[in-house]
Amino acid sequence: MINRVHKVFLYCILISSDIIAQNFSTPLDNKFDIGEKSLTILNDNGLNFFFKKLDSLDRKLIDKVSILHIGDSHLQAGFGSNETRKLLQLRFGNSGQGLVFPYKVAKTNSPPDSYSFSNSEWDSFKISKSHSSKYETGVKGYSIVTKDTSAILKLSVNPKDSLDYSFDKVTVFHPYRASDFSYDISHHDNREVLEESVHDVTQFNYKVKRGDYLGKIAEEFGTSVSEIKKLNGLQGNFIYENQILIVLKKERYSEPVNGLEFTSIVKSRIDFDYHSEFILDSLKEYMFIKNLSSLKTSSLQINGISLEKLNATGVLYHMIGVNGATFEDYYTSELFFKQLNHLKPDLIIVSLGTNEVSDNKSDIEEDIDLLINKLYQSTHRHFPILLTTPLDYKRKSALAFNLSNQILNYINTHDLPCINFYDLFGGQGAMLQLQQLELAQSDGIHLTAKGYKLQGYLLASALLEAFDNCNDD
């Protein structure tokens, strides 16, 4: 009999085709053979309120449903969340990309769905290190900060994505009242104007250390995984200790950018305490934020940006993933909850626990409880919270098993819905097999792009199957 890991692999082969873009109104076909029990959402009755909202959206009675997915580096990679977003929007409609962040400007790995650049250097801070920082991180778990009022920030969606993520509503999150923060949202005929004005020079050899993986090296040097792979002719993500990699050392100098060539694209602006909303003159694929200034602070800070289609009905799927983040990191960030409330969630998905394994933390149920209660208290809304279990951890398999069981114990005690990814991807000791199947990276912690896409697909499929079953009842 084929074990569960191999069932998942067969499923992965099948979903690599165009099958994923076809009919998602029916439960999964039995030919995928991953086991009905594996896809079951535990305590799925807790999702009834969310499913009623989805049904109202499906029948065009409401315009939007908002989903927030909170996690760590597994989520920041973007491959899984992009897959989940795409499949839900294919079924219920595309209201936009939702929360994005200028990850490249923050010198960390960026999901493939968006791109950022600036003609100036920005300092960056993340929620997993914010306790000792004077700058609070907000709704996206990251912040970028500059004192350079001549800085121009570019943000664009990826036009190669299978869905159209052009936008005409922009929400910019900041840690103070909007009246304290002045800036323009503009356009330019030359999409690459900033890149053409900034020059990077020098490359050097980097010797791979134990525990390194491409995402970690890319974050350290402010580059991207794809760039490292291209420079070194790598076909996959596998690297080994003492391997020599060519890495670009980015020593920047900038040429002046003609500000007169930028044109404002804002029709209206509405200001709030921790964010500002902009309606644009038409749908755009990229924009520039410029002329930043403040009368009350010299540190100009951005916590996140939400991109939406103003007149399109459908799902907004906000991904909030931060490398190294834990349950505790999120529940101790006050600004995170102040800004989160604006997103008006109809469902919150929490995918954490891997970094607690990394930190050798043996008890996480209190941390789970603190985060769950803070989410409910701060948003003042009625919505379900769906938890997922972390996967196996190669060098700390027993602890990963223990913490996954603690999550299962918590959801059963509190009657919360849960998807048991730990079990679905093979359980204890499965990471080695996942590596052999090219679903996991060499560090024994992270999945490959294929593995994350599979995980995102399974999340969307589980939600859709449970939704259909709920409607049938």
PDB file of C-alpha atoms in Angstrom, residues 26-303:
ATOM      1  CA  THR A  26     -17.158  19.839  -6.623  1.00  0.00           C
ATOM      2  CA  PRO A  27     -15.231  17.842  -4.022  1.00  0.00           C
ATOM      3  CA  LEU A  28     -11.859  16.432  -4.947  1.00  0.00           C
ATOM      4  CA  ASP A  29     -11.837  13.540  -7.377  1.00  0.00           C
ATOM      5  CA  ASN A  30     -11.005  10.182  -5.801  1.00  0.00           C
ATOM      6  CA  LYS A  31      -8.268   9.600  -8.364  1.00  0.00           C
ATOM      7  CA  PHE A  32      -5.993  11.910  -6.348  1.00  0.00           C
ATOM      8  CA  ASP A  33      -5.904   9.171  -3.692  1.00  0.00           C
ATOM      9  CA  ILE A  34      -4.651  11.129  -0.697  1.00  0.00           C
ATOM     10  CA  GLY A  35      -7.299   9.814   1.641  1.00  0.00           C
ATOM     11  CA  GLU A  36     -10.623  11.404   2.551  1.00  0.00           C
ATOM     12  CA  LYS A  37      -9.684  11.637   6.221  1.00  0.00           C
ATOM     13  CA  SER A  38      -6.552  13.634   5.398  1.00  0.00           C
ATOM     14  CA  LEU A  39      -8.520  16.479   3.808  1.00  0.00           C
ATOM     15  CA  THR A  40     -11.116  16.682   6.552  1.00  0.00           C
ATOM     16  CA  ILE A  41     -11.223  19.960   8.468  1.00  0.00           C
ATOM     17  CA  LEU A  42     -11.459  19.052  12.130  1.00  0.00           C
ATOM     18  CA  ASN A  43     -14.358  20.769  13.950  1.00  0.00           C
ATOM     19  CA  ASP A  44     -15.528  22.229  10.637  1.00  0.00           C
ATOM     20  CA  ASN A  45     -18.852  23.269  12.212  1.00  0.00           C
ATOM     21  CA  GLY A  46     -16.857  26.215  13.552  1.00  0.00           C
ATOM     22  CA  LEU A  47     -16.657  27.540   9.981  1.00  0.00           C
ATOM     23  CA  ASN A  48     -20.435  27.817   9.477  1.00  0.00           C
ATOM     24  CA  PHE A  49     -20.456  31.607   9.890  1.00  0.00           C
ATOM     25  CA  PHE A  50     -17.712  31.953   7.272  1.00  0.00           C
ATOM     26  CA  PHE A  51     -19.470  29.561   4.920  1.00  0.00           C
ATOM     27  CA  LYS A  52     -22.673  31.629   5.193  1.00  0.00           C
ATOM     28  CA  LYS A  53     -20.685  34.674   4.108  1.00  0.00           C
ATOM     29  CA  LEU A  54     -19.187  32.702   1.207  1.00  0.00           C
ATOM     30  CA  ASP A  55     -22.659  31.554   0.184  1.00  0.00           C
ATOM     31  CA  SER A  56     -23.904  35.156   0.237  1.00  0.00           C
ATOM     32  CA  LEU A  57     -20.927  36.140  -1.929  1.00  0.00           C
ATOM     33  CA  ASP A  58     -21.633  33.234  -4.279  1.00  0.00           C
ATOM     34  CA  ARG A  59     -25.225  34.433  -4.676  1.00  0.00           C
ATOM     35  CA  LYS A  60     -24.109  38.067  -5.219  1.00  0.00           C
ATOM     36  CA  LEU A  61     -25.785  39.254  -2.026  1.00  0.00           C
ATOM     37  CA  ILE A  62     -22.543  40.806  -0.723  1.00  0.00           C
ATOM     38  CA  ASP A  63     -19.482  42.190  -2.504  1.00  0.00           C
ATOM     39  CA  LYS A  64     -16.491  40.819  -0.628  1.00  0.00           C
ATOM     40  CA  VAL A  65     -15.253  38.203   1.802  1.00  0.00           C
ATOM     41  CA  SER A  66     -11.993  38.878   3.628  1.00  0.00           C
ATOM     42  CA  ILE A  67      -9.588  36.114   4.676  1.00  0.00           C
ATOM     43  CA  LEU A  68      -6.426  36.716   6.750  1.00  0.00           C
ATOM     44  CA  HIS A  69      -3.699  34.096   6.836  1.00  0.00           C
ATOM     45  CA  ILE A  70      -1.102  34.627   9.592  1.00  0.00           C
ATOM     46  CA  GLY A  71       2.157  32.677   9.645  1.00  0.00           C
ATOM     47  CA  ASP A  72       5.942  32.519   9.451  1.00  0.00           C
ATOM     48  CA  SER A  73       8.571  31.886   6.740  1.00  0.00           C
ATOM     49  CA  HIS A  74       6.474  29.086   5.228  1.00  0.00           C
ATOM     50  CA  LEU A  75       3.865  31.727   4.428  1.00  0.00           C
ATOM     51  CA  GLN A  76       6.222  34.587   3.517  1.00  0.00           C
ATOM     52  CA  ALA A  77       7.563  32.467   0.651  1.00  0.00           C
ATOM     53  CA  GLY A  78       4.210  33.175  -0.991  1.00  0.00           C
ATOM     54  CA  PHE A  79       3.938  30.015  -3.083  1.00  0.00           C
ATOM     55  CA  GLY A  80       1.288  28.388  -0.897  1.00  0.00           C
ATOM     56  CA  SER A  81      -0.762  31.515  -0.191  1.00  0.00           C
ATOM     57  CA  ASN A  82      -0.742  32.461  -3.883  1.00  0.00           C
ATOM     58  CA  GLU A  83      -2.150  29.044  -4.738  1.00  0.00           C
ATOM     59  CA  THR A  84      -4.883  29.277  -2.097  1.00  0.00           C
ATOM     60  CA  ARG A  85      -5.797  32.819  -3.137  1.00  0.00           C
ATOM     61  CA  LYS A  86      -5.943  31.904  -6.801  1.00  0.00           C
ATOM     62  CA  LEU A  87      -8.171  28.873  -6.329  1.00  0.00           C
ATOM     63  CA  LEU A  88     -10.627  30.646  -4.038  1.00  0.00           C
ATOM     64  CA  GLN A  89     -10.823  33.613  -6.407  1.00  0.00           C
ATOM     65  CA  LEU A  90     -11.370  31.364  -9.412  1.00  0.00           C
ATOM     66  CA  ARG A  91     -14.445  30.096  -7.605  1.00  0.00           C
ATOM     67  CA  PHE A  92     -15.811  33.212  -5.895  1.00  0.00           C
ATOM     68  CA  GLY A  93     -14.331  36.179  -7.759  1.00  0.00           C
ATOM     69  CA  ASN A  94     -11.178  38.288  -7.648  1.00  0.00           C
ATOM     70  CA  SER A  95     -11.334  41.453  -5.524  1.00  0.00           C
ATOM     71  CA  GLY A  96      -7.599  42.047  -5.682  1.00  0.00           C
ATOM     72  CA  GLN A  97      -4.341  40.854  -4.253  1.00  0.00           C
ATOM     73  CA  GLY A  98      -4.903  42.144  -0.730  1.00  0.00           C
ATOM     74  CA  LEU A  99      -1.994  42.855   1.608  1.00  0.00           C
ATOM     75  CA  VAL A 100       1.441  43.246   0.041  1.00  0.00           C
ATOM     76  CA  PHE A 101       4.743  44.632   1.292  1.00  0.00           C
ATOM     77  CA  PRO A 102       7.944  46.029  -0.302  1.00  0.00           C
ATOM     78  CA  TYR A 103       9.966  42.976   0.762  1.00  0.00           C
ATOM     79  CA  LYS A 104      12.821  43.660  -1.654  1.00  0.00           C
ATOM     80  CA  VAL A 105      13.228  47.170  -0.227  1.00  0.00           C
ATOM     81  CA  ALA A 106      13.191  45.590   3.254  1.00  0.00           C
ATOM     82  CA  LYS A 107      16.009  43.264   2.106  1.00  0.00           C
ATOM     83  CA  THR A 108      14.096  40.054   2.661  1.00  0.00           C
ATOM     84  CA  ASN A 109      12.733  37.362   0.382  1.00  0.00           C
ATOM     85  CA  SER A 110       9.708  38.441  -1.608  1.00  0.00           C
ATOM     86  CA  PRO A 111       6.725  36.330  -2.699  1.00  0.00           C
ATOM     87  CA  PRO A 112       6.418  36.030  -6.488  1.00  0.00           C
ATOM     88  CA  ASP A 113       3.138  37.961  -6.641  1.00  0.00           C
ATOM     89  CA  SER A 114       4.594  41.461  -6.201  1.00  0.00           C
ATOM     90  CA  TYR A 115       7.766  43.487  -6.670  1.00  0.00           C
ATOM     91  CA  SER A 116       9.259  46.569  -5.017  1.00  0.00           C
ATOM     92  CA  PHE A 117      12.186  48.916  -5.527  1.00  0.00           C
ATOM     93  CA  SER A 118      13.436  52.268  -4.257  1.00  0.00           C
ATOM     94  CA  ASN A 119      16.066  54.803  -5.236  1.00  0.00           C
ATOM     95  CA  SER A 120      16.949  55.128  -1.547  1.00  0.00           C
ATOM     96  CA  GLU A 121      17.976  52.805   1.287  1.00  0.00           C
ATOM     97  CA  TRP A 122      15.301  52.008   3.894  1.00  0.00           C
ATOM     98  CA  ASP A 123      15.765  50.441   7.308  1.00  0.00           C
ATOM     99  CA  SER A 124      13.551  47.433   7.934  1.00  0.00           C
ATOM    100  CA  PHE A 125      12.108  45.766  11.028  1.00  0.00           C
ATOM    101  CA  LYS A 126      10.067  42.605  11.490  1.00  0.00           C
ATOM    102  CA  ILE A 127       7.688  41.400  14.149  1.00  0.00           C
ATOM    103  CA  SER A 128       9.964  38.561  15.263  1.00  0.00           C
ATOM    104  CA  LYS A 129      12.599  41.102  16.327  1.00  0.00           C
ATOM    105  CA  SER A 130      10.420  44.082  17.170  1.00  0.00           C
ATOM    106  CA  HIS A 131      10.519  43.724  20.962  1.00  0.00           C
ATOM    107  CA  SER A 132      13.880  45.504  21.141  1.00  0.00           C
ATOM    108  CA  SER A 133      13.173  47.979  18.322  1.00  0.00           C
ATOM    109  CA  LYS A 134      11.972  51.557  18.665  1.00  0.00           C
ATOM    110  CA  TYR A 135       9.868  51.013  15.527  1.00  0.00           C
ATOM    111  CA  GLU A 136       6.678  48.988  15.885  1.00  0.00           C
ATOM    112  CA  THR A 137       5.760  46.567  13.165  1.00  0.00           C
ATOM    113  CA  GLY A 138       2.176  46.612  12.003  1.00  0.00           C
ATOM    114  CA  VAL A 139      -0.386  44.619  10.084  1.00  0.00           C
ATOM    115  CA  LYS A 140       2.057  42.942   7.688  1.00  0.00           C
ATOM    116  CA  GLY A 141       4.518  42.021  10.431  1.00  0.00           C
ATOM    117  CA  TYR A 142       7.184  44.214   8.812  1.00  0.00           C
ATOM    118  CA  SER A 143       8.016  47.916   8.662  1.00  0.00           C
ATOM    119  CA  ILE A 144      10.268  49.971   6.437  1.00  0.00           C
ATOM    120  CA  VAL A 145      11.586  53.321   7.678  1.00  0.00           C
ATOM    121  CA  THR A 146      13.450  56.203   6.022  1.00  0.00           C
ATOM    122  CA  LYS A 147      14.382  59.788   6.862  1.00  0.00           C
ATOM    123  CA  ASP A 148      15.087  60.548   3.209  1.00  0.00           C
ATOM    124  CA  THR A 149      12.265  62.785   1.953  1.00  0.00           C
ATOM    125  CA  SER A 150      13.528  62.366  -1.615  1.00  0.00           C
ATOM    126  CA  ALA A 151      12.948  58.597  -1.457  1.00  0.00           C
ATOM    127  CA  ILE A 152      10.640  57.098  -4.079  1.00  0.00           C
ATOM    128  CA  LEU A 153       9.098  53.692  -3.456  1.00  0.00           C
ATOM    129  CA  LYS A 154       7.876  51.564  -6.342  1.00  0.00           C
ATOM    130  CA  LEU A 155       5.379  48.745  -5.881  1.00  0.00           C
ATOM    131  CA  SER A 156       4.010  46.562  -8.662  1.00  0.00           C
ATOM    132  CA  VAL A 157       1.964  43.412  -9.032  1.00  0.00           C
ATOM    133  CA  ASN A 158       3.307  40.559 -11.094  1.00  0.00           C
ATOM    134  CA  PRO A 159       1.650  40.795 -14.521  1.00  0.00           C
ATOM    135  CA  LYS A 160       2.674  37.202 -15.288  1.00  0.00           C
ATOM    136  CA  ASP A 161       0.293  35.834 -12.659  1.00  0.00           C
ATOM    137  CA  SER A 162      -2.635  33.824 -13.983  1.00  0.00           C
ATOM    138  CA  LEU A 163      -5.097  36.288 -12.431  1.00  0.00           C
ATOM    139  CA  ASP A 164      -5.385  40.017 -13.088  1.00  0.00           C
ATOM    140  CA  TYR A 165      -4.260  41.809  -9.935  1.00  0.00           C
ATOM    141  CA  SER A 166      -4.435  45.348 -11.238  1.00  0.00           C
ATOM    142  CA  PHE A 167      -5.826  47.706  -8.599  1.00  0.00           C
ATOM    143  CA  ASP A 168      -7.658  51.009  -8.187  1.00  0.00           C
ATOM    144  CA  LYS A 169      -7.962  51.108  -4.401  1.00  0.00           C
ATOM    145  CA  VAL A 170      -4.823  51.420  -2.262  1.00  0.00           C
ATOM    146  CA  THR A 171      -4.642  51.330   1.532  1.00  0.00           C
ATOM    147  CA  VAL A 172      -1.342  52.391   3.103  1.00  0.00           C
ATOM    148  CA  PHE A 173      -0.786  51.427   6.745  1.00  0.00           C
ATOM    149  CA  HIS A 174       1.357  53.648   8.981  1.00  0.00           C
ATOM    150  CA  PRO A 175       1.936  53.851  12.759  1.00  0.00           C
ATOM    151  CA  TYR A 176       0.450  57.318  13.279  1.00  0.00           C
ATOM    152  CA  ARG A 177      -2.417  59.532  12.265  1.00  0.00           C
ATOM    153  CA  ALA A 178      -2.669  60.085   8.528  1.00  0.00           C
ATOM    154  CA  SER A 179      -2.581  63.851   9.102  1.00  0.00           C
ATOM    155  CA  ASP A 180       0.992  63.377  10.373  1.00  0.00           C
ATOM    156  CA  PHE A 181       2.122  61.726   7.151  1.00  0.00           C
ATOM    157  CA  SER A 182       2.079  63.367   3.703  1.00  0.00           C
ATOM    158  CA  TYR A 183       2.945  61.563   0.454  1.00  0.00           C
ATOM    159  CA  ASP A 184       1.804  61.177  -3.153  1.00  0.00           C
ATOM    160  CA  ILE A 185       0.810  58.108  -5.122  1.00  0.00           C
ATOM    161  CA  SER A 186       1.978  58.621  -8.682  1.00  0.00           C
ATOM    162  CA  HIS A 187       2.576  56.992 -12.037  1.00  0.00           C
ATOM    163  CA  HIS A 188       5.349  57.171 -14.625  1.00  0.00           C
ATOM    164  CA  ASP A 189       5.414  56.142 -18.270  1.00  0.00           C
ATOM    165  CA  ASN A 190       8.695  54.313 -17.694  1.00  0.00           C
ATOM    166  CA  ARG A 191       7.998  51.382 -15.421  1.00  0.00           C
ATOM    167  CA  GLU A 192      11.744  50.820 -14.813  1.00  0.00           C
ATOM    168  CA  VAL A 193      12.661  54.447 -14.079  1.00  0.00           C
ATOM    169  CA  LEU A 194      13.946  53.763 -10.556  1.00  0.00           C
ATOM    170  CA  GLU A 195      15.923  50.671 -11.492  1.00  0.00           C
ATOM    171  CA  GLU A 196      17.584  52.621 -14.302  1.00  0.00           C
ATOM    172  CA  SER A 197      18.644  55.329 -11.856  1.00  0.00           C
ATOM    173  CA  VAL A 198      20.210  52.973  -9.283  1.00  0.00           C
ATOM    174  CA  HIS A 199      23.380  50.973  -9.924  1.00  0.00           C
ATOM    175  CA  ASP A 200      24.626  47.820  -8.177  1.00  0.00           C
ATOM    176  CA  VAL A 201      28.263  46.743  -8.449  1.00  0.00           C
ATOM    177  CA  THR A 202      30.660  43.995  -7.286  1.00  0.00           C
ATOM    178  CA  GLN A 203      30.195  40.288  -6.787  1.00  0.00           C
ATOM    179  CA  PHE A 204      31.998  37.925  -4.460  1.00  0.00           C
ATOM    180  CA  ASN A 205      32.116  34.274  -3.456  1.00  0.00           C
ATOM    181  CA  TYR A 206      30.099  33.068  -0.468  1.00  0.00           C
ATOM    182  CA  LYS A 207      30.918  29.791   1.300  1.00  0.00           C
ATOM    183  CA  VAL A 208      27.781  27.929   2.382  1.00  0.00           C
ATOM    184  CA  LYS A 209      27.600  27.227   6.125  1.00  0.00           C
ATOM    185  CA  ARG A 210      25.731  24.488   7.974  1.00  0.00           C
ATOM    186  CA  GLY A 211      22.073  25.461   8.264  1.00  0.00           C
ATOM    187  CA  ASP A 212      22.131  27.785   5.242  1.00  0.00           C
ATOM    188  CA  TYR A 213      19.422  27.700   2.607  1.00  0.00           C
ATOM    189  CA  LEU A 214      18.894  29.947  -0.404  1.00  0.00           C
ATOM    190  CA  GLY A 215      16.184  32.078   1.201  1.00  0.00           C
ATOM    191  CA  LYS A 216      18.371  32.761   4.236  1.00  0.00           C
ATOM    192  CA  ILE A 217      21.367  33.744   2.081  1.00  0.00           C
ATOM    193  CA  ALA A 218      19.179  35.932  -0.135  1.00  0.00           C
ATOM    194  CA  GLU A 219      17.777  37.768   2.912  1.00  0.00           C
ATOM    195  CA  GLU A 220      21.260  38.282   4.366  1.00  0.00           C
ATOM    196  CA  PHE A 221      22.564  39.931   1.201  1.00  0.00           C
ATOM    197  CA  GLY A 222      19.433  41.796   0.143  1.00  0.00           C
ATOM    198  CA  THR A 223      18.998  39.790  -3.027  1.00  0.00           C
ATOM    199  CA  SER A 224      16.580  37.104  -4.247  1.00  0.00           C
ATOM    200  CA  VAL A 225      16.652  33.323  -4.496  1.00  0.00           C
ATOM    201  CA  SER A 226      16.063  33.523  -8.242  1.00  0.00           C
ATOM    202  CA  GLU A 227      19.035  35.869  -8.664  1.00  0.00           C
ATOM    203  CA  ILE A 228      21.382  33.545  -6.733  1.00  0.00           C
ATOM    204  CA  LYS A 229      20.166  30.564  -8.765  1.00  0.00           C
ATOM    205  CA  LYS A 230      20.660  32.431 -12.017  1.00  0.00           C
ATOM    206  CA  LEU A 231      24.190  33.571 -11.095  1.00  0.00           C
ATOM    207  CA  ASN A 232      25.213  30.046 -10.111  1.00  0.00           C
ATOM    208  CA  GLY A 233      23.328  28.047 -12.732  1.00  0.00           C
ATOM    209  CA  LEU A 234      21.276  26.220 -10.086  1.00  0.00           C
ATOM    210  CA  GLN A 235      18.272  24.271 -11.335  1.00  0.00           C
ATOM    211  CA  GLY A 236      16.785  23.628  -7.881  1.00  0.00           C
ATOM    212  CA  ASN A 237      17.077  24.864  -4.309  1.00  0.00           C
ATOM    213  CA  PHE A 238      19.573  22.252  -3.102  1.00  0.00           C
ATOM    214  CA  ILE A 239      22.881  23.588  -1.726  1.00  0.00           C
ATOM    215  CA  TYR A 240      25.483  21.905   0.470  1.00  0.00           C
ATOM    216  CA  GLU A 241      27.933  22.878   3.192  1.00  0.00           C
ATOM    217  CA  ASN A 242      31.172  24.495   1.930  1.00  0.00           C
ATOM    218  CA  GLN A 243      29.688  25.065  -1.530  1.00  0.00           C
ATOM    219  CA  ILE A 244      30.905  28.314  -3.114  1.00  0.00           C
ATOM    220  CA  LEU A 245      28.122  30.568  -4.419  1.00  0.00           C
ATOM    221  CA  ILE A 246      28.460  33.776  -6.396  1.00  0.00           C
ATOM    222  CA  VAL A 247      26.512  36.532  -4.636  1.00  0.00           C
ATOM    223  CA  LEU A 248      26.118  40.135  -5.760  1.00  0.00           C
ATOM    224  CA  LYS A 249      27.294  42.696  -3.246  1.00  0.00           C
ATOM    225  CA  LYS A 250      25.045  45.667  -3.768  1.00  0.00           C
ATOM    226  CA  GLU A 251      26.934  48.911  -3.363  1.00  0.00           C
ATOM    227  CA  ARG A 252      24.392  51.448  -4.494  1.00  0.00           C
ATOM    228  CA  TYR A 253      24.688  54.894  -5.972  1.00  0.00           C
ATOM    229  CA  SER A 254      21.807  56.762  -7.540  1.00  0.00           C
ATOM    230  CA  GLU A 255      21.328  59.251 -10.294  1.00  0.00           C
ATOM    231  CA  PRO A 256      18.657  61.951  -9.867  1.00  0.00           C
ATOM    232  CA  VAL A 257      15.135  61.078 -10.972  1.00  0.00           C
ATOM    233  CA  ASN A 258      13.128  63.825 -12.673  1.00  0.00           C
ATOM    234  CA  GLY A 259      10.149  64.307 -10.372  1.00  0.00           C
ATOM    235  CA  LEU A 260       8.257  66.317 -12.993  1.00  0.00           C
ATOM    236  CA  GLU A 261       7.779  63.169 -15.075  1.00  0.00           C
ATOM    237  CA  PHE A 262       5.598  61.557 -12.369  1.00  0.00           C
ATOM    238  CA  THR A 263       1.847  62.197 -12.508  1.00  0.00           C
ATOM    239  CA  SER A 264      -0.649  61.894  -9.655  1.00  0.00           C
ATOM    240  CA  ILE A 265      -3.201  59.098 -10.105  1.00  0.00           C
ATOM    241  CA  VAL A 266      -5.276  59.754  -6.964  1.00  0.00           C
ATOM    242  CA  LYS A 267      -8.946  60.701  -7.280  1.00  0.00           C
ATOM    243  CA  SER A 268      -9.661  60.772  -3.545  1.00  0.00           C
ATOM    244  CA  ARG A 269      -7.974  60.149  -0.194  1.00  0.00           C
ATOM    245  CA  ILE A 270      -9.577  59.299   3.145  1.00  0.00           C
ATOM    246  CA  ASP A 271      -7.421  59.463   6.287  1.00  0.00           C
ATOM    247  CA  PHE A 272      -7.651  57.365   9.450  1.00  0.00           C
ATOM    248  CA  ASP A 273      -5.532  56.931  12.572  1.00  0.00           C
ATOM    249  CA  TYR A 274      -3.377  54.073  11.320  1.00  0.00           C
ATOM    250  CA  HIS A 275      -3.964  54.001   7.565  1.00  0.00           C
ATOM    251  CA  SER A 276      -5.005  56.032   4.547  1.00  0.00           C
ATOM    252  CA  GLU A 277      -7.291  54.919   1.697  1.00  0.00           C
ATOM    253  CA  PHE A 278      -6.791  56.075  -1.894  1.00  0.00           C
ATOM    254  CA  ILE A 279      -9.075  55.710  -4.883  1.00  0.00           C
ATOM    255  CA  LEU A 280      -7.130  55.870  -8.177  1.00  0.00           C
ATOM    256  CA  ASP A 281      -8.200  57.247 -11.522  1.00  0.00           C
ATOM    257  CA  SER A 282      -8.055  53.802 -13.212  1.00  0.00           C
ATOM    258  CA  LEU A 283      -6.786  50.260 -12.720  1.00  0.00           C
ATOM    259  CA  LYS A 284      -2.977  50.112 -12.418  1.00  0.00           C
ATOM    260  CA  GLU A 285      -0.328  47.385 -12.275  1.00  0.00           C
ATOM    261  CA  TYR A 286       2.314  49.547 -10.619  1.00  0.00           C
ATOM    262  CA  MET A 287       2.626  52.792  -8.672  1.00  0.00           C
ATOM    263  CA  PHE A 288       5.190  55.047  -7.007  1.00  0.00           C
ATOM    264  CA  ILE A 289       4.988  56.580  -3.529  1.00  0.00           C
ATOM    265  CA  LYS A 290       6.948  59.839  -3.397  1.00  0.00           C
ATOM    266  CA  ASN A 291       7.212  63.270  -1.710  1.00  0.00           C
ATOM    267  CA  LEU A 292       7.154  61.683   1.747  1.00  0.00           C
ATOM    268  CA  SER A 293       7.126  64.158   4.619  1.00  0.00           C
ATOM    269  CA  SER A 294       5.880  64.650   8.158  1.00  0.00           C
ATOM    270  CA  LEU A 295       5.532  67.647  10.429  1.00  0.00           C
ATOM    271  CA  LYS A 296       5.774  65.555  13.614  1.00  0.00           C
ATOM    272  CA  THR A 297       8.397  62.898  12.940  1.00  0.00           C
ATOM    273  CA  SER A 298      11.556  62.597  10.869  1.00  0.00           C
ATOM    274  CA  SER A 299      11.137  58.835  10.509  1.00  0.00           C
ATOM    275  CA  LEU A 300       8.765  58.029   7.660  1.00  0.00           C
ATOM    276  CA  GLN A 301       7.370  54.539   8.169  1.00  0.00           C
ATOM    277  CA  ILE A 302       5.196  52.155   6.144  1.00  0.00           C
ATOM    278  CA  ASN A 303       3.719  49.010   7.726  1.00  0.00           C
TER     279      ASN A 303
END
